[in-house]
Amino acid sequence: GADAGLLGSGGLFGSGGAGGAGGVGGTGGTGGAGADGATVAADGGTGGVGGVGGAAGAGGGGGAGGFLGSAGHAGGNGTGGVGGTGGTGGQGGVGQLGTSDQVTPTNGLLGGQGGTGGQGGAGGAGVGGVGGGAGGHGGMGGQGGTGGDGGSNTGTTGGNGADGGEGGMGGKAGHGGAGTDGGAAGAMGTGGTGGTGGHGGAGGTGIDGTSDSKSPEGGHLGGKGGGGGKGGVGGIGDGLGHHGGAGGQGGDGGQGGTGGNGGNNTGTDGGDGAKGGQGGTGGDAGAAGAATDGGAAGSYGTGGTGGTGGTGGTGGTGTSTTDSTAPMDAGQGGKGGDGGQGGTGGAGDGLGHHGGAAGNGGDGGAGGTGGNGGNNIGNGGQGGPANGGGTNSSTADGAKGGQGGTGGGAGAGGTITDGGAAGSYGTGGAGGQGGKGGNGGNGLPTADSSAPADAGPGGKGGAGGKGGTGGAGDGLGHHGGAAGQGGNGGDGGTGGDGGNNIGTDGGNGAKGGQGGTGGDAGAAGAITDGGAAGSYGTGGAGGQGGKGGNGGTGANGNNDPAPTEGHKGGQGGAGGTGGTGGAGDGLGHHGGAAGDGGNGGNGGTGGNGGSNTGTTAADGTGGQGAKGGQGGTGGDAGAAGAITDGGAAGANGTGGDGGQGGNGGDGGNGADGTFTSGSTPTNGGSGGSGGAGGGGGTGGAGIGGAGGGAGGKGGIGGTGGDGGMGAVNTDTGSASSNGGQGGDGGTGGDGGAPGAGNTTGGEGGQGGHGGNGGFGAANATGVTDATLGLGGGGGGGGAGGHGGNGGGGGASGGAGGQGGDGGTGGPAASVTTGALASGGFGGGGGGGGAASGETGGRGGGGGSG
């Protein structure tokens, strides 16, 4: 590049000359400095224009003002050269200092504006308490200059720091000048727009309050951040406990400043911590300033919205009360911003004052933790209120946990000290949309004191969240707290345990929480000596779609002076198994009934009868076993509960019918009949019908001479179930029972339709085979003439198809049973042209039963063609 332009000559009592322009690729010359003036100083010369591709020269400095004279203006910057590598604009000239300690000191002057790409000049400093000069604006793409500092306070008021320079398009704003004692911080310049999206500068820091003077002030507000910039920090409140200054607000996308701390308590009251700055759009809120003794924590600024979805700040911590003559309850924690956690309540200290309440969570944020109750350091009568009163012989309550924000968990309750009551729990926030809701908060145990309270309930779970556990009842056997209810799809919480019996009665276990839709019920709390078990929550209904949850298990009956029967299990949701009935315990009480299965689910198992722990004749009967749960459509029935000595078995539930569509499920099996010595035996239950394509269930076996149950009917295309076995008569002289009848075979499927061209239609499916006759049993006296069962008839053939074979007769010990008749042949297919098709062949007769020592039964007749 060419040589630099020549330096302009310095003006004598006049302006400096302009710098020469740079040659192609060269730097412009520096403007000459303005001369100092006896009265008015001269301006500095303008920097030379940069050559093509070269940087511009710097502007010359203004001359200093004479006695009582004003300073000269800084020379403007030359413009950066065009093209080439795009030269950087020169730095703006620096403003002259104000005159010092004169009768009329002047403010610092404005810094020069930066050329294209250049930084604005710094404003001159104020001297003698006057304001600093504003920073020069940045050129296009350049950073604004820094505002001049305010002058020191040599009189009464400090000078204010000047505003930072405006950022050029795409450049950062300059910093605000610092204020001196008593001055306010200069506001931030705004970040430049466009270009690379300039980042706004940080807000100026607020000045601290004056210290220990006759008129102390609170800290000043921090400057507001420019676009993308963080707000300034609030000044500290000092001297006699004055308040801290508020944090500056963040610019769009920037974080709010931190609130100033409250002043130390050098008089009577501590200063409050200032509020955190408001977050800019998309930016976090600033932290609240800490409070000092006696002051309240500053509340939190709200998290900025939009952008990347800034997280709200955590609420400020409440201050603990002081252990003084007149201690106060602790302050409440600040509320969390959107997505932020609530602040912790302050601890109650000194004579047992209460803990502060926790701040509530913002939307999506958890509630804060309640403050702890104060320790009991009193020794007299009932404690007075927060503003004083008598000495305190009881302890303070723990504060309530903060309310959970939407989708956030509740905060924990504060712990209590001796004699205080636990703070109640905040309620769990409602579940946010999507995702899993938070768990409900846990109830706190009661204290072991002269007047313990029952434990608080757990919070309700959000959507998909589990309910909270109830608190344990403690001290003199108080009751446990109820469990929180599960949100939809979530489990209910567990009931709190009853308190230990340290007086006369144990506390009752609390009821388990209600299951949300599709969720299990929570367990009931355990009981202590003498208490009654909490009843079970009911299992939640199955959710829609997918597999429903299992029904909750019924609670066992308890074994105490007033035993109860077991509870019924909850009903299964769609596809879910019914819950198991509770066992009957204590003096032979009955088991609880099983819950029914949801559609497609199995019934639950009946609860077992209680053991016979009685001693008198009235107590000699064991508890009844409960009935098995009803099978849902396509599901098996549940098993009956076992009986104990002297009790009768519960009847079996009936097998559920097969589901429709596709291949039906097999019918549920009928339960075996029951037999207990000295009681009337029951027949076996019938097997359930098969669904389409499903086999019928097997009939239950007869016991003690009762008949077997009939086999279930096969679904279309499915096999009939076998009949249940007849029971051998173990009583003397009585006839044995008959076996149950086999289930009917399902209908054979249709043959396929003929294709084009009068081709032959598909052959019909085989008719279902008749079931085999049941085996005749030898009777108790050894005679061999027991009647054998007949074989079932074969099913009819489909159109063009063969009939099914008859079933074989029974055998062993008696004459063989007669074979069933063959099925009828199907009719010929109807055709409109050509030769008629032949009708189907008659089915073959069933074979006679093979006899052991007797003549076999005759074969079944052939079916009709």
Coordinates of C-alpha atoms in Angstrom, one line a residue, residues 199-697:
H199 CA -24.7 -8.6 22.3
G200 CA -25.9 -5.8 24.5
G201 CA -23.5 -4.6 27.2
A202 CA -24.1 -5.3 30.9
G203 CA -26.0 -2.7 32.8
G204 CA -24.0 -0.4 35.0
T205 CA -23.6 -1.4 38.6
G206 CA -25.8 0.6 41.0
I207 CA -23.9 2.6 43.6
D208 CA -23.9 1.4 47.2
G209 CA -25.8 3.3 49.7
T210 CA -23.8 5.7 51.8
S211 CA -22.4 4.3 55.0
D212 CA -23.2 5.4 58.5
S213 CA -23.9 9.0 57.7
K214 CA -26.7 11.3 58.7
S215 CA -28.8 10.5 55.7
P216 CA -27.8 7.0 54.4
E217 CA -29.5 6.0 51.2
G218 CA -30.6 2.6 49.8
G219 CA -28.5 1.2 47.0
H220 CA -29.5 2.4 43.6
L221 CA -31.0 0.4 40.8
G222 CA -28.6 -1.3 38.4
G223 CA -28.8 -0.2 34.8
K224 CA -30.9 -2.1 32.4
G225 CA -29.1 -4.5 30.1
G226 CA -29.0 -3.8 26.4
G227 CA -30.4 -6.3 23.9
G228 CA -28.9 -9.6 25.0
G229 CA -27.1 -8.0 27.9
K230 CA -27.3 -8.7 31.6
G231 CA -28.9 -6.2 33.9
G232 CA -26.6 -4.4 36.4
V233 CA -26.2 -5.5 40.0
G234 CA -28.1 -3.4 42.5
G235 CA -26.1 -1.5 45.0
I236 CA -25.7 -2.7 48.6
G237 CA -27.9 -0.9 51.2
D238 CA -25.4 0.1 53.8
G239 CA -25.5 2.1 57.0
L240 CA -28.4 1.6 59.5
G241 CA -29.7 -1.4 57.5
H242 CA -31.0 0.4 54.4
H243 CA -32.3 -1.7 51.5
G244 CA -30.2 -2.9 48.6
G245 CA -30.9 -1.6 45.2
A246 CA -33.0 -3.6 42.8
G247 CA -31.1 -5.6 40.1
G248 CA -31.3 -4.1 36.6
Q249 CA -33.6 -5.7 34.1
G250 CA -32.0 -7.9 31.5
G251 CA -32.3 -6.9 27.8
D252 CA -34.2 -9.2 25.5
G253 CA -32.3 -12.5 25.7
G254 CA -30.3 -11.3 28.7
Q255 CA -30.2 -12.2 32.3
G256 CA -31.6 -9.9 35.0
G257 CA -29.1 -8.5 37.4
T258 CA -28.7 -9.6 41.0
G259 CA -30.5 -7.6 43.6
G260 CA -28.3 -5.7 46.1
N261 CA -27.9 -7.2 49.5
G262 CA -29.7 -5.5 52.4
G263 CA -27.6 -3.3 54.7
N264 CA -26.2 -4.7 57.9
N265 CA -28.3 -4.0 61.0
T266 CA -26.3 -1.3 62.7
G267 CA -29.4 0.3 64.1
T268 CA -32.7 -1.5 64.6
D269 CA -33.8 -3.2 61.4
G270 CA -31.8 -4.9 58.7
G271 CA -32.3 -3.8 55.2
D272 CA -34.4 -6.0 52.8
G273 CA -32.6 -7.7 50.0
A274 CA -33.6 -6.2 46.7
K275 CA -35.7 -7.9 44.1
G276 CA -33.8 -9.7 41.4
G277 CA -33.9 -8.2 37.9
Q278 CA -36.5 -9.2 35.5
G279 CA -35.1 -11.6 32.9
G280 CA -35.2 -10.4 29.3
T281 CA -37.2 -12.5 26.8
G282 CA -35.6 -15.9 26.9
G283 CA -33.2 -14.9 29.8
D284 CA -33.0 -16.1 33.4
A285 CA -34.1 -13.9 36.2
G286 CA -31.3 -12.5 38.4
A287 CA -30.8 -13.8 41.9
A288 CA -32.4 -12.0 44.8
G289 CA -30.1 -10.2 47.2
A290 CA -29.6 -11.7 50.6
A291 CA -31.4 -10.1 53.5
T292 CA -29.5 -9.3 56.7
D293 CA -30.7 -9.7 60.2
G294 CA -34.3 -8.8 60.4
G295 CA -34.7 -8.0 56.7
A296 CA -36.9 -10.0 54.3
A297 CA -35.4 -11.7 51.3
G298 CA -36.0 -10.0 48.0
S299 CA -38.5 -11.7 45.8
Y300 CA -37.3 -13.3 42.6
G301 CA -37.7 -11.8 39.2
T302 CA -39.7 -13.8 36.8
G303 CA -37.8 -15.9 34.2
G304 CA -37.9 -14.5 30.7
T305 CA -40.3 -16.0 28.3
G306 CA -39.7 -17.3 24.7
G307 CA -36.3 -17.5 23.2
T308 CA -34.8 -20.7 24.6
G309 CA -37.4 -20.7 27.4
G310 CA -35.3 -19.3 30.2
T311 CA -35.6 -21.0 33.6
G312 CA -36.9 -18.8 36.4
G313 CA -34.5 -18.2 39.2
T314 CA -34.9 -19.9 42.6
G315 CA -36.8 -17.9 45.1
G316 CA -34.7 -16.1 47.7
T317 CA -34.2 -17.8 51.1
G318 CA -36.2 -16.2 54.0
T319 CA -34.1 -15.0 56.8
S320 CA -33.9 -16.8 60.0
T321 CA -35.2 -14.9 63.0
T322 CA -32.7 -13.7 65.4
D323 CA -32.3 -14.9 68.9
S324 CA -33.1 -11.5 70.4
T325 CA -35.5 -9.9 72.8
A326 CA -38.2 -9.8 70.2
P327 CA -37.5 -12.4 67.6
M328 CA -39.8 -12.6 64.6
D329 CA -41.1 -15.4 62.6
A330 CA -38.9 -16.2 59.7
G331 CA -39.7 -14.6 56.4
Q332 CA -41.3 -16.5 53.5
G333 CA -39.1 -17.6 50.6
G334 CA -39.5 -15.9 47.3
K335 CA -41.7 -17.4 44.6
G336 CA -39.9 -19.2 41.8
G337 CA -40.1 -17.8 38.4
D338 CA -41.5 -19.9 35.6
G339 CA -39.7 -23.2 35.8
G340 CA -37.9 -22.2 39.0
Q341 CA -38.0 -23.6 42.5
G342 CA -39.6 -21.7 45.3
G343 CA -37.3 -20.4 47.9
T344 CA -36.8 -22.0 51.3
G345 CA -38.6 -20.5 54.2
G346 CA -36.3 -19.1 56.9
A347 CA -35.8 -21.1 60.1
G348 CA -37.7 -19.9 63.2
D349 CA -35.1 -19.3 65.8
G350 CA -35.1 -17.8 69.3
L351 CA -37.8 -18.8 71.7
G352 CA -39.3 -21.3 69.2
H353 CA -40.8 -19.0 66.6
H354 CA -42.3 -20.4 63.5
G355 CA -40.3 -21.2 60.3
G356 CA -41.2 -19.2 57.3
A357 CA -43.4 -20.6 54.6
A358 CA -41.7 -21.9 51.5
G359 CA -42.1 -20.0 48.3
N360 CA -44.3 -21.5 45.7
G361 CA -42.8 -23.0 42.6
G362 CA -43.2 -21.4 39.3
D363 CA -45.1 -23.2 36.6
G364 CA -43.1 -26.4 36.1
G365 CA -40.9 -25.8 39.1
A366 CA -41.0 -27.5 42.5
G367 CA -42.2 -25.8 45.6
G368 CA -39.6 -24.7 48.2
T369 CA -39.0 -26.4 51.5
G370 CA -40.8 -25.0 54.5
G371 CA -38.6 -23.5 57.1
N372 CA -37.8 -25.5 60.2
G373 CA -39.6 -24.6 63.5
G374 CA -37.5 -22.8 66.1
N375 CA -35.9 -24.7 68.9
N376 CA -37.6 -24.4 72.2
I377 CA -35.4 -22.3 74.4
G378 CA -38.2 -20.8 76.4
N379 CA -39.1 -22.0 79.8
G380 CA -42.3 -20.1 80.8
G381 CA -45.9 -19.7 79.6
Q382 CA -47.3 -19.8 76.1
G383 CA -45.1 -17.9 73.7
G384 CA -46.3 -14.6 72.4
P385 CA -47.0 -13.6 68.8
A386 CA -44.3 -12.4 66.4
N387 CA -44.1 -9.0 68.0
G388 CA -43.3 -10.3 71.4
G389 CA -45.3 -11.5 74.4
G390 CA -44.7 -14.0 77.1
T391 CA -41.8 -16.5 77.1
N392 CA -42.4 -19.6 75.0
S393 CA -42.7 -23.0 76.5
S394 CA -44.0 -24.7 73.3
T395 CA -42.1 -25.0 70.1
A396 CA -42.9 -23.5 66.8
D397 CA -44.6 -25.2 63.9
G398 CA -42.6 -26.1 60.8
A399 CA -43.9 -24.1 57.9
K400 CA -46.0 -25.4 55.1
G401 CA -44.2 -26.7 52.0
G402 CA -44.5 -24.6 48.9
Q403 CA -47.1 -25.3 46.4
G404 CA -45.8 -27.2 43.5
G405 CA -45.9 -25.4 40.2
T406 CA -47.8 -27.0 37.3
G407 CA -46.0 -30.3 36.8
G408 CA -43.6 -29.8 39.7
G409 CA -43.5 -31.6 43.0
A410 CA -44.5 -29.9 46.2
G411 CA -41.6 -28.9 48.5
A412 CA -41.0 -30.8 51.7
G413 CA -42.6 -29.5 54.9
G414 CA -40.1 -28.1 57.4
T415 CA -39.0 -30.3 60.3
I416 CA -40.4 -29.5 63.6
T417 CA -38.7 -29.2 67.0
D418 CA -39.9 -30.6 70.3
G419 CA -43.6 -29.8 70.8
G420 CA -44.2 -28.2 67.4
A421 CA -46.7 -29.4 64.8
A422 CA -45.3 -30.4 61.4
G423 CA -46.1 -28.0 58.6
S424 CA -48.7 -29.2 56.3
Y425 CA -47.5 -30.3 52.9
G426 CA -48.0 -28.3 49.8
T427 CA -50.1 -30.0 47.3
G428 CA -48.2 -31.6 44.4
G429 CA -48.6 -29.5 41.2
A430 CA -51.0 -30.7 38.6
G431 CA -49.2 -32.7 36.0
G432 CA -47.8 -30.8 33.0
Q433 CA -49.0 -31.7 29.5
G434 CA -47.1 -34.8 28.5
G435 CA -44.3 -36.4 30.5
K436 CA -44.9 -37.8 33.9
G437 CA -46.5 -35.8 36.8
G438 CA -44.4 -35.4 39.9
N439 CA -45.0 -37.5 43.0
G440 CA -47.1 -36.0 45.8
G441 CA -45.2 -34.8 48.8
N442 CA -45.0 -37.0 51.9
G443 CA -46.9 -36.1 55.0
L444 CA -44.7 -35.5 58.1
P445 CA -44.8 -37.6 61.2
T446 CA -46.4 -36.0 64.2
A447 CA -44.2 -35.2 67.1
D448 CA -44.1 -37.2 70.3
S449 CA -45.5 -34.5 72.5
S450 CA -48.4 -33.8 74.8
A451 CA -50.8 -33.0 72.0
P452 CA -49.6 -34.8 68.8
A453 CA -51.6 -34.2 65.7
D454 CA -52.5 -36.8 63.1
A455 CA -50.1 -36.9 60.2
G456 CA -51.0 -34.9 57.1
P457 CA -52.1 -36.6 53.9
G458 CA -49.7 -37.1 51.0
G459 CA -50.2 -34.9 48.0
K460 CA -52.1 -36.0 44.9
G461 CA -49.9 -37.2 42.1
G462 CA -50.0 -35.4 38.8
A463 CA -50.9 -37.2 35.6
G464 CA -48.8 -40.4 35.7
G465 CA -47.4 -39.5 39.1
K466 CA -47.7 -41.5 42.3
G467 CA -49.6 -40.1 45.3
G468 CA -47.5 -39.2 48.3
T469 CA -47.2 -41.4 51.3
G470 CA -49.2 -40.4 54.3
G471 CA -47.2 -39.4 57.4
A472 CA -46.8 -41.8 60.3
G473 CA -48.9 -41.2 63.3
D474 CA -46.5 -40.9 66.2
G475 CA -46.8 -40.1 69.9
L476 CA -49.6 -41.7 71.9
G477 CA -50.7 -43.8 68.9
H478 CA -52.2 -41.2 66.7
H479 CA -53.4 -42.1 63.2
G480 CA -51.3 -42.2 60.1
G481 CA -52.1 -39.7 57.4
A482 CA -54.1 -40.7 54.4
A483 CA -52.1 -41.5 51.2
G484 CA -52.3 -39.2 48.3
Q485 CA -54.4 -40.3 45.3
G486 CA -52.5 -41.3 42.2
G487 CA -52.9 -39.2 39.1
N488 CA -54.4 -40.8 36.0
G489 CA -52.1 -43.7 35.2
G490 CA -50.3 -43.4 38.5
D491 CA -50.3 -45.6 41.6
G492 CA -52.0 -44.4 44.8
G493 CA -49.6 -43.6 47.7
T494 CA -49.1 -45.8 50.7
G495 CA -51.2 -45.0 53.8
G496 CA -49.2 -43.8 56.8
D497 CA -48.5 -46.3 59.6
G498 CA -50.4 -45.9 62.8
G499 CA -48.5 -44.5 65.7
N500 CA -46.9 -46.8 68.3
N501 CA -49.0 -47.5 71.3
I502 CA -47.4 -45.6 74.1
G503 CA -50.7 -44.9 75.9
T504 CA -53.7 -47.1 75.4
D505 CA -54.6 -47.5 71.8
G506 CA -52.4 -47.8 68.8
G507 CA -53.0 -45.5 65.9
N508 CA -55.0 -46.7 62.9
G509 CA -53.2 -47.3 59.7
A510 CA -54.4 -44.9 57.1
K511 CA -56.3 -45.9 53.9
G512 CA -54.2 -46.5 50.8
G513 CA -54.5 -44.0 48.1
Q514 CA -56.9 -44.4 45.3
G515 CA -55.2 -45.7 42.2
G516 CA -55.4 -43.4 39.2
T517 CA -57.0 -44.7 36.0
G518 CA -54.9 -47.7 35.1
G519 CA -52.8 -47.6 38.3
D520 CA -52.7 -49.8 41.4
A521 CA -54.1 -48.8 44.7
G522 CA -51.5 -48.0 47.3
A523 CA -50.9 -50.3 50.3
A524 CA -52.7 -49.6 53.5
G525 CA -50.5 -48.5 56.4
A526 CA -49.4 -51.0 59.0
I527 CA -51.2 -50.9 62.3
T528 CA -49.7 -51.0 65.7
D529 CA -51.0 -52.8 68.8
G530 CA -54.7 -52.3 69.2
G531 CA -55.2 -50.2 66.0
A532 CA -57.3 -51.2 63.1
A533 CA -55.7 -51.6 59.7
G534 CA -56.5 -49.0 57.2
S535 CA -58.9 -50.1 54.5
Y536 CA -57.4 -50.6 51.1
G537 CA -57.9 -48.1 48.3
T538 CA -59.7 -49.5 45.3
G539 CA -57.7 -50.4 42.3
G540 CA -57.9 -47.9 39.5
A541 CA -60.0 -48.7 36.5
G542 CA -57.9 -49.8 33.5
G543 CA -56.8 -47.1 31.2
Q544 CA -58.1 -47.0 27.6
G545 CA -55.9 -48.8 25.1
G546 CA -53.0 -51.1 26.0
K547 CA -53.3 -53.4 28.9
G548 CA -55.2 -52.2 32.0
G549 CA -53.5 -52.3 35.3
N550 CA -54.2 -55.1 37.8
G551 CA -56.8 -54.6 40.4
G552 CA -55.4 -53.7 43.8
T553 CA -55.0 -56.5 46.4
G554 CA -57.6 -56.5 49.1
A555 CA -56.3 -56.0 52.6
N556 CA -56.1 -58.9 55.0
G557 CA -58.5 -59.0 57.9
N558 CA -56.8 -58.1 61.1
N559 CA -56.3 -60.4 64.1
D560 CA -57.3 -58.3 67.0
P561 CA -60.2 -58.2 69.5
A562 CA -62.6 -57.2 66.7
P563 CA -61.2 -59.0 63.6
T564 CA -62.6 -58.0 60.2
E565 CA -63.1 -60.0 57.0
G566 CA -60.6 -59.6 54.2
H567 CA -61.5 -56.9 51.7
K568 CA -62.4 -57.4 48.1
G569 CA -59.7 -57.0 45.5
G570 CA -60.0 -54.3 42.9
Q571 CA -61.4 -55.0 39.5
G572 CA -58.8 -55.3 36.8
G573 CA -58.8 -52.8 34.0
A574 CA -59.2 -53.9 30.4
G575 CA -56.7 -56.8 30.0
G576 CA -55.8 -56.7 33.7
T577 CA -56.2 -59.3 36.4
G578 CA -58.5 -58.8 39.3
G579 CA -56.9 -58.2 42.6
T580 CA -56.6 -61.0 45.2
G581 CA -59.0 -61.0 48.0
G582 CA -57.5 -60.4 51.5
A583 CA -57.1 -63.4 53.8
G584 CA -59.6 -63.7 56.7
D585 CA -57.6 -63.7 59.9
G586 CA -58.4 -63.9 63.5
L587 CA -61.1 -66.4 64.8
G588 CA -61.7 -67.8 61.3
H589 CA -63.1 -64.8 59.5
H590 CA -63.9 -65.1 55.8
G591 CA -61.4 -64.2 53.1
G592 CA -62.2 -61.3 50.8
A593 CA -63.8 -61.8 47.4
A594 CA -61.4 -61.6 44.5
G595 CA -61.8 -58.7 42.0
D596 CA -63.3 -59.5 38.6
G597 CA -60.9 -59.5 35.7
G598 CA -61.2 -56.8 33.1
N599 CA -62.2 -57.7 29.6
G600 CA -59.5 -60.2 28.4
G601 CA -58.1 -60.5 31.9
N602 CA -58.3 -63.2 34.5
G603 CA -60.3 -63.0 37.6
G604 CA -58.4 -62.7 40.9
T605 CA -57.9 -65.4 43.4
G606 CA -60.3 -65.5 46.3
G607 CA -58.8 -64.8 49.7
N608 CA -58.1 -67.7 52.0
G609 CA -60.4 -68.3 55.0
G610 CA -59.0 -67.4 58.3
S611 CA -57.4 -70.1 60.5
N612 CA -59.6 -71.3 63.4
T613 CA -58.0 -69.7 66.4
G614 CA -61.1 -70.0 68.5
T615 CA -61.5 -72.4 71.4
T616 CA -65.2 -72.7 72.0
A617 CA -67.8 -74.5 70.0
A618 CA -69.1 -71.2 68.6
D619 CA -65.6 -70.5 67.4
G620 CA -65.0 -73.9 65.9
T621 CA -65.6 -73.0 62.3
G622 CA -62.9 -71.9 60.0
G623 CA -63.4 -68.9 57.7
Q624 CA -65.0 -69.5 54.3
G625 CA -62.7 -69.4 51.3
A626 CA -63.9 -66.6 49.0
K627 CA -65.3 -67.1 45.5
G628 CA -62.9 -66.7 42.7
G629 CA -63.2 -63.6 40.6
Q630 CA -65.3 -63.6 37.4
G631 CA -63.1 -64.0 34.3
G632 CA -63.2 -61.1 31.9
T633 CA -64.2 -61.9 28.3
G634 CA -61.7 -64.4 27.1
G635 CA -60.0 -64.7 30.5
D636 CA -60.0 -67.6 33.0
A637 CA -61.9 -67.4 36.2
G638 CA -59.7 -67.0 39.3
A639 CA -59.1 -69.9 41.7
A640 CA -61.2 -70.1 44.8
G641 CA -59.4 -69.4 48.1
A642 CA -58.3 -72.3 50.2
I643 CA -60.4 -73.1 53.2
T644 CA -59.1 -73.8 56.7
D645 CA -60.4 -76.3 59.2
G646 CA -64.2 -76.4 59.2
G647 CA -64.7 -73.9 56.4
A648 CA -66.3 -74.5 53.1
A649 CA -64.4 -73.8 49.9
G650 CA -65.5 -70.8 48.0
A651 CA -67.4 -71.6 44.7
N652 CA -65.3 -71.2 41.6
G653 CA -66.0 -68.3 39.3
T654 CA -67.3 -69.1 35.8
G655 CA -64.8 -69.1 33.0
G656 CA -65.1 -66.1 30.8
D657 CA -66.4 -66.4 27.2
G658 CA -63.9 -66.2 24.4
G659 CA -63.4 -62.9 22.8
Q660 CA -64.9 -62.2 19.4
G661 CA -62.8 -61.8 16.2
G662 CA -59.7 -63.6 15.2
N663 CA -59.1 -66.9 17.0
G664 CA -61.2 -66.9 20.1
G665 CA -59.5 -67.8 23.4
D666 CA -60.3 -71.1 25.0
G667 CA -63.1 -71.0 27.5
G668 CA -62.0 -71.0 31.1
N669 CA -61.9 -74.3 32.9
G670 CA -64.6 -75.0 35.4
A671 CA -63.3 -75.5 38.9
D672 CA -63.4 -78.9 40.6
G673 CA -66.2 -79.5 43.0
T674 CA -65.3 -79.3 46.6
F675 CA -65.5 -82.0 49.2
T676 CA -64.9 -81.8 52.9
S677 CA -65.7 -84.7 55.2
G678 CA -69.1 -84.3 56.7
S679 CA -70.2 -81.6 54.3
T680 CA -72.3 -81.7 51.1
P681 CA -70.0 -81.9 48.1
T682 CA -70.5 -79.6 45.2
N683 CA -70.5 -80.4 41.5
G684 CA -67.7 -79.3 39.3
G685 CA -68.3 -76.0 37.5
S686 CA -69.1 -75.9 33.8
G687 CA -66.3 -75.0 31.5
G688 CA -66.6 -71.7 29.7
S689 CA -67.6 -71.6 26.0
G690 CA -64.8 -71.1 23.6
G691 CA -64.6 -68.0 21.5
A692 CA -64.6 -68.3 17.6
G693 CA -61.9 -70.9 17.0
G694 CA -61.4 -71.6 20.7
G695 CA -61.9 -74.8 22.6
G696 CA -64.4 -75.1 25.3
G697 CA -63.2 -75.3 28.9

